[in-house]
Coordinates of C-alpha atoms in Angstrom, one line a residue:
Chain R
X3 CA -3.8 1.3 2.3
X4 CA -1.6 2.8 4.7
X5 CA -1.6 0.1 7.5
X6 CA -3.9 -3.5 8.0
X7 CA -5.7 -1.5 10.8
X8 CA -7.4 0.5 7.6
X9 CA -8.4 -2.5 5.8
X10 CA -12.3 -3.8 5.8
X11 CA -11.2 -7.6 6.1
X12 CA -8.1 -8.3 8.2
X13 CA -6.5 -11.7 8.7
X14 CA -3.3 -12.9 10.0
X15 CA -2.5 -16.9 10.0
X16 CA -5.9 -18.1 10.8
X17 CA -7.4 -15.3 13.0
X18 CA -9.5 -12.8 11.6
X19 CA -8.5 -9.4 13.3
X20 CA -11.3 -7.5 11.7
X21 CA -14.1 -7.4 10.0
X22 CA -16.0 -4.1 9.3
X23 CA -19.1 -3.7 8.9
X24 CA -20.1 -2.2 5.5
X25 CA -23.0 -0.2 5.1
X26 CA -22.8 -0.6 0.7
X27 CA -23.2 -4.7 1.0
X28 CA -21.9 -8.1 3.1
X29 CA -18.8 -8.7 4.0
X30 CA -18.7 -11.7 6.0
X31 CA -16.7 -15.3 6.2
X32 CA -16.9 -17.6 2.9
X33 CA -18.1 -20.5 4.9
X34 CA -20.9 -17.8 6.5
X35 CA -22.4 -17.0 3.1
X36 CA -21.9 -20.8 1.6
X37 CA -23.9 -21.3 5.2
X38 CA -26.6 -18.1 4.4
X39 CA -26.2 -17.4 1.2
X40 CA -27.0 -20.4 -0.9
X41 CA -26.6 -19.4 -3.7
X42 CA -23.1 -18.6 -3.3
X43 CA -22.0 -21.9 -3.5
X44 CA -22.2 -22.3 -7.3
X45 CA -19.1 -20.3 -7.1
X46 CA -18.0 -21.5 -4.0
X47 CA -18.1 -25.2 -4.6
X48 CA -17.2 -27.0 -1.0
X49 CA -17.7 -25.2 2.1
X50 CA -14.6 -22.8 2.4
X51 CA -12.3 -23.5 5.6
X52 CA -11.5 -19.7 5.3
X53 CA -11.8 -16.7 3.1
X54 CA -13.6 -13.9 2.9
X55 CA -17.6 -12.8 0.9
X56 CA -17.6 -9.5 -0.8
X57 CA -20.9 -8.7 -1.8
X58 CA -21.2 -5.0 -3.1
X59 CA -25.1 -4.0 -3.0
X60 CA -25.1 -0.4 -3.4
X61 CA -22.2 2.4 -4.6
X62 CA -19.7 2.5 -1.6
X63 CA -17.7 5.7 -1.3
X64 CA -14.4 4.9 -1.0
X65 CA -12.0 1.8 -1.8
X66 CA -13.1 -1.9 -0.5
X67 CA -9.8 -2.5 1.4
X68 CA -8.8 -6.2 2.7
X69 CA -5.4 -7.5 4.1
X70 CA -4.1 -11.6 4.5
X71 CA -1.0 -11.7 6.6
X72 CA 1.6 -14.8 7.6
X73 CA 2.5 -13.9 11.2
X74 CA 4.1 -17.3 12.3
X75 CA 6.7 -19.9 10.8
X76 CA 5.2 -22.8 8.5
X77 CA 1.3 -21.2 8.8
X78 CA -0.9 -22.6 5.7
X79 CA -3.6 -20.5 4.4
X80 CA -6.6 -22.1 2.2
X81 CA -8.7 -19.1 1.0
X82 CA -11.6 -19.2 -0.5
X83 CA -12.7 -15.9 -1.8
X84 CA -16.1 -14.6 -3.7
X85 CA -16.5 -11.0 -4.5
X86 CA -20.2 -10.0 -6.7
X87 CA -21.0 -6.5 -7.5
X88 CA -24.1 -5.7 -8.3
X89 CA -25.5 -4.0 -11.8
X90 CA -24.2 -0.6 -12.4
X91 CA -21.9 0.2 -9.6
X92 CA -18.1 1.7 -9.9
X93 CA -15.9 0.2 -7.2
X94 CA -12.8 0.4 -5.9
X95 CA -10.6 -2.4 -4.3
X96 CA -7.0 -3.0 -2.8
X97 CA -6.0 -6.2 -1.6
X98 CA -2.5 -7.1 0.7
X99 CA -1.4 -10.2 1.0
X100 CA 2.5 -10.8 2.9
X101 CA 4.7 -12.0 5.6
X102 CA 4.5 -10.1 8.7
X103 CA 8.1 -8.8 9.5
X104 CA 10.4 -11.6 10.8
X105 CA 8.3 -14.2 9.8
X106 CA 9.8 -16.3 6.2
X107 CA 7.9 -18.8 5.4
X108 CA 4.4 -19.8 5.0
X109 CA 2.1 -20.9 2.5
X110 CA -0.6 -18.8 1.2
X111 CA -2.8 -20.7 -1.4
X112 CA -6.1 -18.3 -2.4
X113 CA -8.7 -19.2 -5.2
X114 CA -11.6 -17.1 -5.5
X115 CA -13.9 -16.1 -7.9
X116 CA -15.1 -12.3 -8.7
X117 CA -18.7 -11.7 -10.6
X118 CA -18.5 -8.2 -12.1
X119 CA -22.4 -7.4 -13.2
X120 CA -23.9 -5.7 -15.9
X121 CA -22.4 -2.3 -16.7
X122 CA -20.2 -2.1 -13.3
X123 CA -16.7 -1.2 -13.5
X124 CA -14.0 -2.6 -11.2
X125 CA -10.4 -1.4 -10.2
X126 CA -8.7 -4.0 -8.6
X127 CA -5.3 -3.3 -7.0
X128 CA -3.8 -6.3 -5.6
X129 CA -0.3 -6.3 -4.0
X130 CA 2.0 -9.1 -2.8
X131 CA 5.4 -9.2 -1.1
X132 CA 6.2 -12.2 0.4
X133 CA 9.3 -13.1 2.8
X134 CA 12.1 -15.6 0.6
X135 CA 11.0 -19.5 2.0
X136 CA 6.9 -19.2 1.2
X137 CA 5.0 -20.6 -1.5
X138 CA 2.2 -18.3 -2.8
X139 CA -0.6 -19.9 -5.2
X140 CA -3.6 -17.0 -5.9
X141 CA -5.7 -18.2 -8.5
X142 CA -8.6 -16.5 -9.6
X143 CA -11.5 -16.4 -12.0
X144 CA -12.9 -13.2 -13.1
X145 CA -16.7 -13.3 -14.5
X146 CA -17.7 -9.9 -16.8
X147 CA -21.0 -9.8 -17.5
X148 CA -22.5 -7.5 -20.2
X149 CA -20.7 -3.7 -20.6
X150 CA -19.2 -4.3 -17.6
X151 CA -15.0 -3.8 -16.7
X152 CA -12.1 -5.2 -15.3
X153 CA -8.8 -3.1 -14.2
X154 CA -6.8 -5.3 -12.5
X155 CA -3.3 -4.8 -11.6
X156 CA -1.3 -7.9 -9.9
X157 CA 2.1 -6.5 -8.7
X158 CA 4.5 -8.2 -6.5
X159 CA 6.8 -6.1 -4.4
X160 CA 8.9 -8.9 -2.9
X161 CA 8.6 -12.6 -4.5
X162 CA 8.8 -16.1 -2.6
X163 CA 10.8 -18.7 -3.7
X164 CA 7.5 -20.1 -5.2
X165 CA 5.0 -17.9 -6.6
X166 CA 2.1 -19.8 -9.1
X167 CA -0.4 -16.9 -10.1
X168 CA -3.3 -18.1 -12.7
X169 CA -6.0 -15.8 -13.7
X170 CA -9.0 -16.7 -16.0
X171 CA -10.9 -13.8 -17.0
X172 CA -14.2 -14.6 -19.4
X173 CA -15.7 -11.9 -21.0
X174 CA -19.7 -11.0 -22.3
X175 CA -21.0 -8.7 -24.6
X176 CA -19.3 -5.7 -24.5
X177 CA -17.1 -6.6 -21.4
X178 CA -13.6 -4.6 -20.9
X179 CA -10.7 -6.0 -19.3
X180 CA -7.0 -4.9 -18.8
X181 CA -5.0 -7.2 -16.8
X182 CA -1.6 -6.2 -15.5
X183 CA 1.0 -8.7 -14.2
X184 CA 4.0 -6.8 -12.9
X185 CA 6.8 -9.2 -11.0
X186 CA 10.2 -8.0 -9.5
X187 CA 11.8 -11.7 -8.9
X188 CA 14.5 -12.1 -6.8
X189 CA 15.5 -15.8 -6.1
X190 CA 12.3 -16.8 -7.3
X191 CA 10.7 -19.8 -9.2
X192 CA 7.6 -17.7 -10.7
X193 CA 4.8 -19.3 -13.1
X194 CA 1.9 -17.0 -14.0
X195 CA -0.5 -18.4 -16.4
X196 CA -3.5 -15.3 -17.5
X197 CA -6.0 -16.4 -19.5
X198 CA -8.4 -14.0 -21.4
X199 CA -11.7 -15.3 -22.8
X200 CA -13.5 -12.7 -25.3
X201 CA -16.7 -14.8 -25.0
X202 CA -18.9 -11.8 -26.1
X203 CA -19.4 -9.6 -29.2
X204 CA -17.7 -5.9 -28.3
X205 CA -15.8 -7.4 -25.8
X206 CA -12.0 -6.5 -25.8
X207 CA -9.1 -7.6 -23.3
X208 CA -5.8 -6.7 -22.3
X209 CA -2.8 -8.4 -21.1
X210 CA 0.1 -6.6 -20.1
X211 CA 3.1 -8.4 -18.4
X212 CA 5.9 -6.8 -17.0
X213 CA 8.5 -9.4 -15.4
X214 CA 11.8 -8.4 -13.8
X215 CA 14.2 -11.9 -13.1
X216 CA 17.1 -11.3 -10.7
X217 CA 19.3 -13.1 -8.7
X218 CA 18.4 -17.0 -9.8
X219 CA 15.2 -16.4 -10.8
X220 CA 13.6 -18.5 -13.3
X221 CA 10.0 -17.3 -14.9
X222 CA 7.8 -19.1 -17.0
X223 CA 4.5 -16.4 -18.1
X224 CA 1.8 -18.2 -20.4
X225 CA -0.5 -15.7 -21.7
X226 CA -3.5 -16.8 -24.0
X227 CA -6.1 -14.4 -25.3
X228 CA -9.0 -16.8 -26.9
X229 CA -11.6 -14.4 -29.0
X230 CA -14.8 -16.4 -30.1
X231 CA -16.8 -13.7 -31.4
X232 CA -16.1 -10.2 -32.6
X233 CA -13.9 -8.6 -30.3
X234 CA -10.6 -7.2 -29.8
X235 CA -7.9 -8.4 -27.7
X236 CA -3.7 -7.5 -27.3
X237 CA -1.2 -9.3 -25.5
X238 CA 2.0 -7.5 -24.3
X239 CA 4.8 -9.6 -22.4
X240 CA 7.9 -7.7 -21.7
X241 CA 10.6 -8.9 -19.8
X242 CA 14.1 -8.0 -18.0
X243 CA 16.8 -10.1 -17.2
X244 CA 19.9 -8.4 -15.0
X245 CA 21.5 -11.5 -14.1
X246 CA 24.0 -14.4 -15.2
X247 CA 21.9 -16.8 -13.4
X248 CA 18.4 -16.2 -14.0
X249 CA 15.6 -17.4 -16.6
X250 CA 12.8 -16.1 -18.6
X251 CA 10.0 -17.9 -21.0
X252 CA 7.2 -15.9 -22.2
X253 CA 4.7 -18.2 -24.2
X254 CA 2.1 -15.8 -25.8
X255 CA -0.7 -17.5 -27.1
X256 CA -3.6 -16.0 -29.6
X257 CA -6.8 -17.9 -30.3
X258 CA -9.3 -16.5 -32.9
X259 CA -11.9 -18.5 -33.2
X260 CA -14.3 -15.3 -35.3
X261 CA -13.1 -14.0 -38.6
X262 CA -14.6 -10.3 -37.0
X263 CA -12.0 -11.0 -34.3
X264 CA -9.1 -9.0 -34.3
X265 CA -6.2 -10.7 -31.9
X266 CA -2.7 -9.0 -31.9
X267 CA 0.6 -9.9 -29.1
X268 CA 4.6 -8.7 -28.6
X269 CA 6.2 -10.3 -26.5
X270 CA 10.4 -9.4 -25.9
X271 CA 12.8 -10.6 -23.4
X272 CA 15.8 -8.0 -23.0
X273 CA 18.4 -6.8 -20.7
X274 CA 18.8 -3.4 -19.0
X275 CA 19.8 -1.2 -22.3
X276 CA 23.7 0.1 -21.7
X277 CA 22.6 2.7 -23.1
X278 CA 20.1 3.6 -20.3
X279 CA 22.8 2.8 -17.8
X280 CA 25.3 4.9 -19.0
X281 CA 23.3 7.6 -19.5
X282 CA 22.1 7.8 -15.3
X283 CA 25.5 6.8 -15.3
X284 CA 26.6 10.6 -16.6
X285 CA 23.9 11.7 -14.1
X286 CA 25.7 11.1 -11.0
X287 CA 23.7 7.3 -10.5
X288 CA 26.1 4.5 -9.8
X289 CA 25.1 1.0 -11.8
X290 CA 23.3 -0.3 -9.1
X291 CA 20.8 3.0 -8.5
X292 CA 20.5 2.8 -11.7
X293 CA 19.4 -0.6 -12.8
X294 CA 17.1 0.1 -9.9
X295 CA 15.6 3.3 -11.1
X296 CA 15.2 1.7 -14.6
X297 CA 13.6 -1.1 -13.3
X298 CA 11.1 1.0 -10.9
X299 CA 10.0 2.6 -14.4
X300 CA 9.4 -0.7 -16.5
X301 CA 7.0 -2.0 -13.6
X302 CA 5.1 1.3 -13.5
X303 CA 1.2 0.7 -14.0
Chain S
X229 CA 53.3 37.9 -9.0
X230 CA 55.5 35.4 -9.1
X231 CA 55.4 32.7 -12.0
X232 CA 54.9 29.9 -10.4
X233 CA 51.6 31.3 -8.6
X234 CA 50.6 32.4 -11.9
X235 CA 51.4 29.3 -12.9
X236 CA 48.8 27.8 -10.6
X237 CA 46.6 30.2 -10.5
X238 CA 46.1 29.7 -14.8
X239 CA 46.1 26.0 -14.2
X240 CA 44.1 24.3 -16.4
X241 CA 40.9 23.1 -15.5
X242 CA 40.6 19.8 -18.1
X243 CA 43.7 18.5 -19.5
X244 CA 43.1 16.3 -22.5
X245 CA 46.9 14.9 -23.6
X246 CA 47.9 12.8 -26.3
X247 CA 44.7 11.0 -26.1
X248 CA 43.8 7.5 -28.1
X249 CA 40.7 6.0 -28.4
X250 CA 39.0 3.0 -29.3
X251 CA 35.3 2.0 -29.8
X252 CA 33.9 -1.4 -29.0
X253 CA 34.0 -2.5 -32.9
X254 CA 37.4 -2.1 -32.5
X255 CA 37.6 1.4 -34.6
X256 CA 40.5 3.7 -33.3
X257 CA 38.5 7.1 -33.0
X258 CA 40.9 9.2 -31.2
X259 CA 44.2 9.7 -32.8
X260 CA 46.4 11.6 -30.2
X261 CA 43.7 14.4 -28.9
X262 CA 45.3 17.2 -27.3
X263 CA 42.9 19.7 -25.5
X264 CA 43.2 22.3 -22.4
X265 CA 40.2 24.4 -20.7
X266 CA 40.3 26.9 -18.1
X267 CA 37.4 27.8 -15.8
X268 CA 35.2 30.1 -17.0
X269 CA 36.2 29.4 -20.8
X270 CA 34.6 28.4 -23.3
X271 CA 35.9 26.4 -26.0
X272 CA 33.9 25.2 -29.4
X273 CA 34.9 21.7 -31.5
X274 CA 34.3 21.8 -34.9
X275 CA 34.5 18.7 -37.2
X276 CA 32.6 16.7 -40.1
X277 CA 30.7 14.0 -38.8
X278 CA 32.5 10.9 -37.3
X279 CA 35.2 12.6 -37.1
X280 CA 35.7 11.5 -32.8
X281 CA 33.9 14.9 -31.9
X282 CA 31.1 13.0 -29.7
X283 CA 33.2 10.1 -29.1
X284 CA 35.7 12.7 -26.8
X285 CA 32.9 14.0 -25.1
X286 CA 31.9 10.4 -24.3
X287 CA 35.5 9.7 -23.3
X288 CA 36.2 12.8 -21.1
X289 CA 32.4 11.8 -19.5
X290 CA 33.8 7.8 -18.5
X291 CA 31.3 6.4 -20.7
X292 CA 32.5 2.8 -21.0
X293 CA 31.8 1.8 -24.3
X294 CA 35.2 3.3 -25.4
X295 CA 38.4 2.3 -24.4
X296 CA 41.0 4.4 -23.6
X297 CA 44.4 3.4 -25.1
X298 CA 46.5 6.0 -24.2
X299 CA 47.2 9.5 -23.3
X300 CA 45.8 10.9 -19.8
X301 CA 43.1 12.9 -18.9
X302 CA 43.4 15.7 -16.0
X303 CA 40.7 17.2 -14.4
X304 CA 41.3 19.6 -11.4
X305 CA 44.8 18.1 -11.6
X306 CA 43.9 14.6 -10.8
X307 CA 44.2 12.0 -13.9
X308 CA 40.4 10.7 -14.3
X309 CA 40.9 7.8 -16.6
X310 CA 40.0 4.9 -14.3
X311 CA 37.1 7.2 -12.4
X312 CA 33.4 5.9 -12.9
X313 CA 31.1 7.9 -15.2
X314 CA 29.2 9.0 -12.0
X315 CA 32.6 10.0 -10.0
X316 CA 33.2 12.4 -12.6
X317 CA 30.0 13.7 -12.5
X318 CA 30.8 14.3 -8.9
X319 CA 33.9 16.1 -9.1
X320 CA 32.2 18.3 -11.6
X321 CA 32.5 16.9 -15.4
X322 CA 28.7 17.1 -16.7
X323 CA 27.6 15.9 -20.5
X324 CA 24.6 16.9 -22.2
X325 CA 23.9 14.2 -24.2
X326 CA 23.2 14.6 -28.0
X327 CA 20.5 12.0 -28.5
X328 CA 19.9 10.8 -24.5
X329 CA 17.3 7.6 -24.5
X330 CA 14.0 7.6 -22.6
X331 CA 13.4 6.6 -19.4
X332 CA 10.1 4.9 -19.2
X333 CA 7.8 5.4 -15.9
X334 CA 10.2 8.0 -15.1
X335 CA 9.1 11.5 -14.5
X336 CA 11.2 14.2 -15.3
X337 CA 10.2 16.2 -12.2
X338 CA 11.2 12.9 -9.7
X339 CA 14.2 12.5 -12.1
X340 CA 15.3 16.1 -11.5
X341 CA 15.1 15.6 -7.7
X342 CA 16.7 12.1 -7.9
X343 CA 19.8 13.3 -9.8
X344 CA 20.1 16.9 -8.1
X345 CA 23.3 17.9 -6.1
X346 CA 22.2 20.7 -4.8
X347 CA 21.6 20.9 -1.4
X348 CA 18.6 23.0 -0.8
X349 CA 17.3 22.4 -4.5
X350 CA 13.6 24.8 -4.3
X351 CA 14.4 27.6 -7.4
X352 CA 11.9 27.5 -10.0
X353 CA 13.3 26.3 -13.0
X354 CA 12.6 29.0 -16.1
X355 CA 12.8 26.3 -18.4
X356 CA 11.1 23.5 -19.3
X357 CA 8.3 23.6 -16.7
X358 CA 6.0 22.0 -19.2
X359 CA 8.2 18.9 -19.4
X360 CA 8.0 17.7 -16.0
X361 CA 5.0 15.7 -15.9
X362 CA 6.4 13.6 -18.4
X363 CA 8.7 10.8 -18.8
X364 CA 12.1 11.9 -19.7
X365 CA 12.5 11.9 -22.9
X366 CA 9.9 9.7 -24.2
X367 CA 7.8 11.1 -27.0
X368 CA 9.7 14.5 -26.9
X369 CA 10.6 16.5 -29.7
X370 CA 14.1 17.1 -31.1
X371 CA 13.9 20.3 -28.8
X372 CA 12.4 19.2 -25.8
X373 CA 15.4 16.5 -25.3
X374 CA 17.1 19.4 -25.2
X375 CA 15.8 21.8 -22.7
X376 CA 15.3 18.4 -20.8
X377 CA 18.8 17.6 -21.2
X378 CA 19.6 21.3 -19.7
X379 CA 17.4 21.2 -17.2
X380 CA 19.3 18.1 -15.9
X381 CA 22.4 19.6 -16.1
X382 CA 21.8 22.4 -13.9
X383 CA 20.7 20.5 -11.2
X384 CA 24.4 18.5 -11.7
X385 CA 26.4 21.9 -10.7
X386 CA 29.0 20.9 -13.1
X387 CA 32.3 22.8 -13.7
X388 CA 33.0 21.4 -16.9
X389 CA 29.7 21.3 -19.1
X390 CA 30.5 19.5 -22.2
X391 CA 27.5 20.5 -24.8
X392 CA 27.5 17.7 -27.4
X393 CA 25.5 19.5 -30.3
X394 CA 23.2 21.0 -28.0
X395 CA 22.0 23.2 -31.5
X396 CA 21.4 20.4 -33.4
X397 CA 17.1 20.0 -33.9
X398 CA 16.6 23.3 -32.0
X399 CA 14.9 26.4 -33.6
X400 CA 16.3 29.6 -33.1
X401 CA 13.7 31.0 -30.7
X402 CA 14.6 28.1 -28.5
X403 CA 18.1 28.0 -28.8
X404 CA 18.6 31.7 -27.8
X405 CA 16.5 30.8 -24.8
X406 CA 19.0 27.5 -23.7
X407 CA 21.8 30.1 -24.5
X408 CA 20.4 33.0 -22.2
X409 CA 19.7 29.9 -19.5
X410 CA 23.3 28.7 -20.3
X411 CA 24.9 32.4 -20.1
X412 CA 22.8 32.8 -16.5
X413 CA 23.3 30.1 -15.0
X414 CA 26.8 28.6 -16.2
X415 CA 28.9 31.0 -18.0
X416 CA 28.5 33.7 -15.5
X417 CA 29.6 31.7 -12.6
X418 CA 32.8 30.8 -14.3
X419 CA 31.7 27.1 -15.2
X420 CA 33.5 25.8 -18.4
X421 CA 32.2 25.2 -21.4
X422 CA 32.9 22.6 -24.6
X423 CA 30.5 23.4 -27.2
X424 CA 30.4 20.5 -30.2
X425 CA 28.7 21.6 -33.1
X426 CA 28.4 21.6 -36.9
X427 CA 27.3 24.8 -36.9
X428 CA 27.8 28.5 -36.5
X429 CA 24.3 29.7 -34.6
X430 CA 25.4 28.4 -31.1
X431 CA 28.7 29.9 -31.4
X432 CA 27.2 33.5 -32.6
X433 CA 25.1 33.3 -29.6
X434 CA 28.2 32.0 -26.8
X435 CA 31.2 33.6 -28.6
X436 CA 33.7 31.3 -28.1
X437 CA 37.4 31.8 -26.6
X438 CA 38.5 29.6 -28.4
X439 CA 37.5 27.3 -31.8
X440 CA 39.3 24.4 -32.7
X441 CA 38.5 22.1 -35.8
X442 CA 38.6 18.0 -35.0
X443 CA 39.5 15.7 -37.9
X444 CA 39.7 12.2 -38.5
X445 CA 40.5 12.2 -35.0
X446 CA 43.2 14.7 -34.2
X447 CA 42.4 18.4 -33.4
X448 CA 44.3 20.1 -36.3
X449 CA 43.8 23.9 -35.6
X450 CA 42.9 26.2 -32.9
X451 CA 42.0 30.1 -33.2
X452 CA 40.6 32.6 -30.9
X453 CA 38.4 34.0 -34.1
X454 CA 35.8 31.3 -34.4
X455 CA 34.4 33.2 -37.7
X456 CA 37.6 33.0 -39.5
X457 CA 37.5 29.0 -38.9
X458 CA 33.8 28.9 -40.1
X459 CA 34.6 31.2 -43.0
X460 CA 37.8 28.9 -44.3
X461 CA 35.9 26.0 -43.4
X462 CA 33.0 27.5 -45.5
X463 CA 35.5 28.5 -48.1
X464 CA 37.9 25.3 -48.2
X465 CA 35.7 22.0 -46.4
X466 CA 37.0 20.4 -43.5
X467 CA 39.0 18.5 -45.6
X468 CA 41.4 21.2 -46.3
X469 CA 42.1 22.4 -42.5
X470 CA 44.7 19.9 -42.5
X471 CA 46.7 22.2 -44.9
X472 CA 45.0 25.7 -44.0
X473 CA 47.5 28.7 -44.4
X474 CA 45.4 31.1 -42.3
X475 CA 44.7 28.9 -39.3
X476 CA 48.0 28.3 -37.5
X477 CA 48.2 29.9 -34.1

């Protein structure tokens, strides 16, 4: 997405700037389908004050794009989101969510649920970068119905002093999941709490964590892969610290609850090897292009 | 001319004097190494291993992992010992490491542009093309760190190029193509050159001005015939050069 203009679903504070029409399914307000749509609010629950209905009909032809800014001081944002593809489709999404320049604080809080159908895949790019005095809660559940797949890819560009990011991710038969966490912190308290569910048989998941802490960060990333029928699933939490001042927990957790299950993790908390460094070091890279370049790698998808 | 322009003109290009060295651990590793190059030579180390052979080159390059505990070293007649790895770099002193880490997420083609000096940096590389897709150095082979490790170099525009056993995991085919892309590209346009090896191949190929043999240490012996130092070392061991008859020049 090269600017908010190009998204389907744009929103800044409480105004919705723009809402394309899109000719492969709905897109429309939460409240509007929870209004239209009854069905909608078994995942919806209460009617939504905001937040935007995804619902992808037929094979679109390029990337579902949508875009949540903060424009003004102290703005709090409730979203309610729902995304369902239908059976058999392959679709693309990017989602933006950030201060608008100038602007440092807000609160963003964004729950939403996503219903992947049977034998539909889903690439699902979602980037944050939030100003240094907002507090930032997405928390999503991520429902993956027979053969279907999940690759979704959280990164955070620039963190706010709060950042809470829980994902829940249930797997049927033969359901394929790769979730990717990837956090640059930089004066940050940071939570993430992912949580894989390999409900059916064939089913196999993902968890990859990539968390950088900096300047007085403090991290805390709960992982949990639960497998309760034959199925496969990996954990893989890696983390940098660069900084006197900063804090990282990693708390991998593997459930097998099926002796066909096969559940594996790693999980390491380092610093930036001096080895690297002096390396770029001998090519013409002072320390601090080089922690940068170093870092730049270890969050690459 | 007059001797003090010849003087100047023959001025050394690296000065290495009376230098001591210490590793993290504590280990002295550098006994008192004394060491001149001129532009456009090129000058081979020989020396068992541990011996301080790598441990120079680390030193002459800034890496900070060694301490230096005396001695000076000159480069373009300016002492370098408190300059940064990467202000060396800049003034022209360029290492090609002898096993350089990998550098994941990091490909070697935005590397090369990330690193290069060179101001309008468009030739074709003849080397190495197939590397640059890939992360540097992760997953290569003992021989594609180093064409990788070449490849880097020449976009560094060193003076000084100090080869720490740029031989060392390479086959012969690809060593004589390294050399021909080091004889091209470096020795023809005067840049200096420190070969470190164990062995003889890379010197048969660069034919050294001059060889000298690094022990314990100290270099004991230099000579302009780098066969007769790798036919006494063949004959006697390193650990005879300290007491070789045929050596001192």
């Amino acid at each position: 997405m090269k600017s908010a203009k190009d998204a389907h679903f744009w929103q800044v504070d409480h105004k919705i700037k723009k809402m394309a029409a899109v000719r492969h399914g709905v897109l429309m307000r939460s409240r509007d389908a929870w209004e239209k749509h009854s069905w909608t609010r078994e995942y919806l629950g209460e009617k939504p004050k905001e937040g935007y209905f995804v619902w992808v009909r037929e094979q679109p032809d390029g990337p579902l794009l949508t875009c949540v800014n903060i424009a003004t001081k102290n703005t709090r944002q409730k979203f309610r989101n729902l995304l369902v593809v239908e059976e058999g489709l392959k679709i693309e999404l990017e989602g933006f969510c950030g201060n608008t320049e100038g602007c440092i604080k807000g609160y963003h809080r964004a729950s939403g649920k996503i219903i992947i159908k049977k034998n539909s895949s889903v690439k699902y790019k979602h980037v944050h970068a939030w100003e240094e005095e907002s507090v930032v809660e997405p928390n999503y559940e991520f429902l993956l119905q027979e053969n279907s797949s999940l690759d979704y890819v959280y990164k955070t560009s620039r963190t706010p002093k709060s950042l809470t990011v829980r994902n829940k991710i249930t797997c049927l038969k033969g359901a394929k999941v790769k979730l990717q966490i990837l956090a640059d912190c930089k004066n940050t308290r940071f939570t993430t709490e992912d949580e894989i569910v390999l409900q059916g048989e064939g089913s196999s998941g993902i968890s990859r964590l990539r968390l950088i802490a900096r300047k007085d960060s403090d991290i805390k990333a709960c992982s949990k892969i639960v497998a309760k029928s034959p199925s496969s699933g990996h954990l893989d939490c890696q983390s940098l610290v660069t900084d006197k001042n900063s804090r990282v927990t990693l708390v991998p957790e593997v459930v097998c609850e099926d002796k066909d299950a096969q559940i594996t993790h790693e999980a390491s908390i380092g610093k930036v090897s001096e080895e690297q460094l002096n390396y770029l070091r001998t090519r013409g890279l002072n320390e601090q292009q080089a922690i940068n370049l170093i870092t730049a790698g270890f969050l690459k998808v | 001319m007059q001797n003090w322009l010849k003087k100047m003109t023959k001025s050394n290009l690296l000065k290495v004097t009376n230098l001591h060295a210490t590793s993290h651990d504590g280990k002295k590793v550098l006994k008192g190494v004394d060491l001149e190059i001129n532009k456009g030579e090129v000058i081979a180390l020989l020396g068992p291993n541990g011996c301080g052979k790598s441990t120079l080159a680390h030193v002459i390059s800034g890496n900070s992992k060694y301490k230096v505990d005396n001695g000076k070293i000159t480069f373009k007649r300016k002492v370098v010992n408190s300059f940064t790895p990467e202000k060396r770099v800049k003034i022209g002193i360029a290492l090609t490491h002898q096993h350089p880490p990998a550098l994941k997420g990091v490909p070697l083609s935005v590397f090369l542009k990330i690193i290069s000096k060179k101001d309008n940096d468009k030739e074709e590389m003849n080397i190495g093309s197939e590397l640059l897709h890939r992360e540097v150095n992760l997953d290569y082979s003992g021989g594609e760190k180093k064409i990788s490790e070449l490849m880097q170099i020449l976009k560094l525009d060193p003076k000084l190029l100090i080869l720490d056993e740029l031989d060392s995991g390479l086959d012969i085919k690809n060593l004589k193509k390294l050399v021909g892309t080091i004889k091209k590209e470096l020795v023809s346009k005067k840049v200096a050159i420190l070969i470190i090896t164990h062995s003889g191949r890379i010197l048969d190929l660069l034919k050294p001005d001059m060889t000298c043999v690094m022990i314990d240490g100290e270099i004991y012996c230099k000579s302009k015939d780098y066969k007769k130092v790798l036919k006494t070392i063949d004959k006697y061991g390193y650990e005879k050069c300290k007491r070789c008859p045929f050596l001192a020049s």
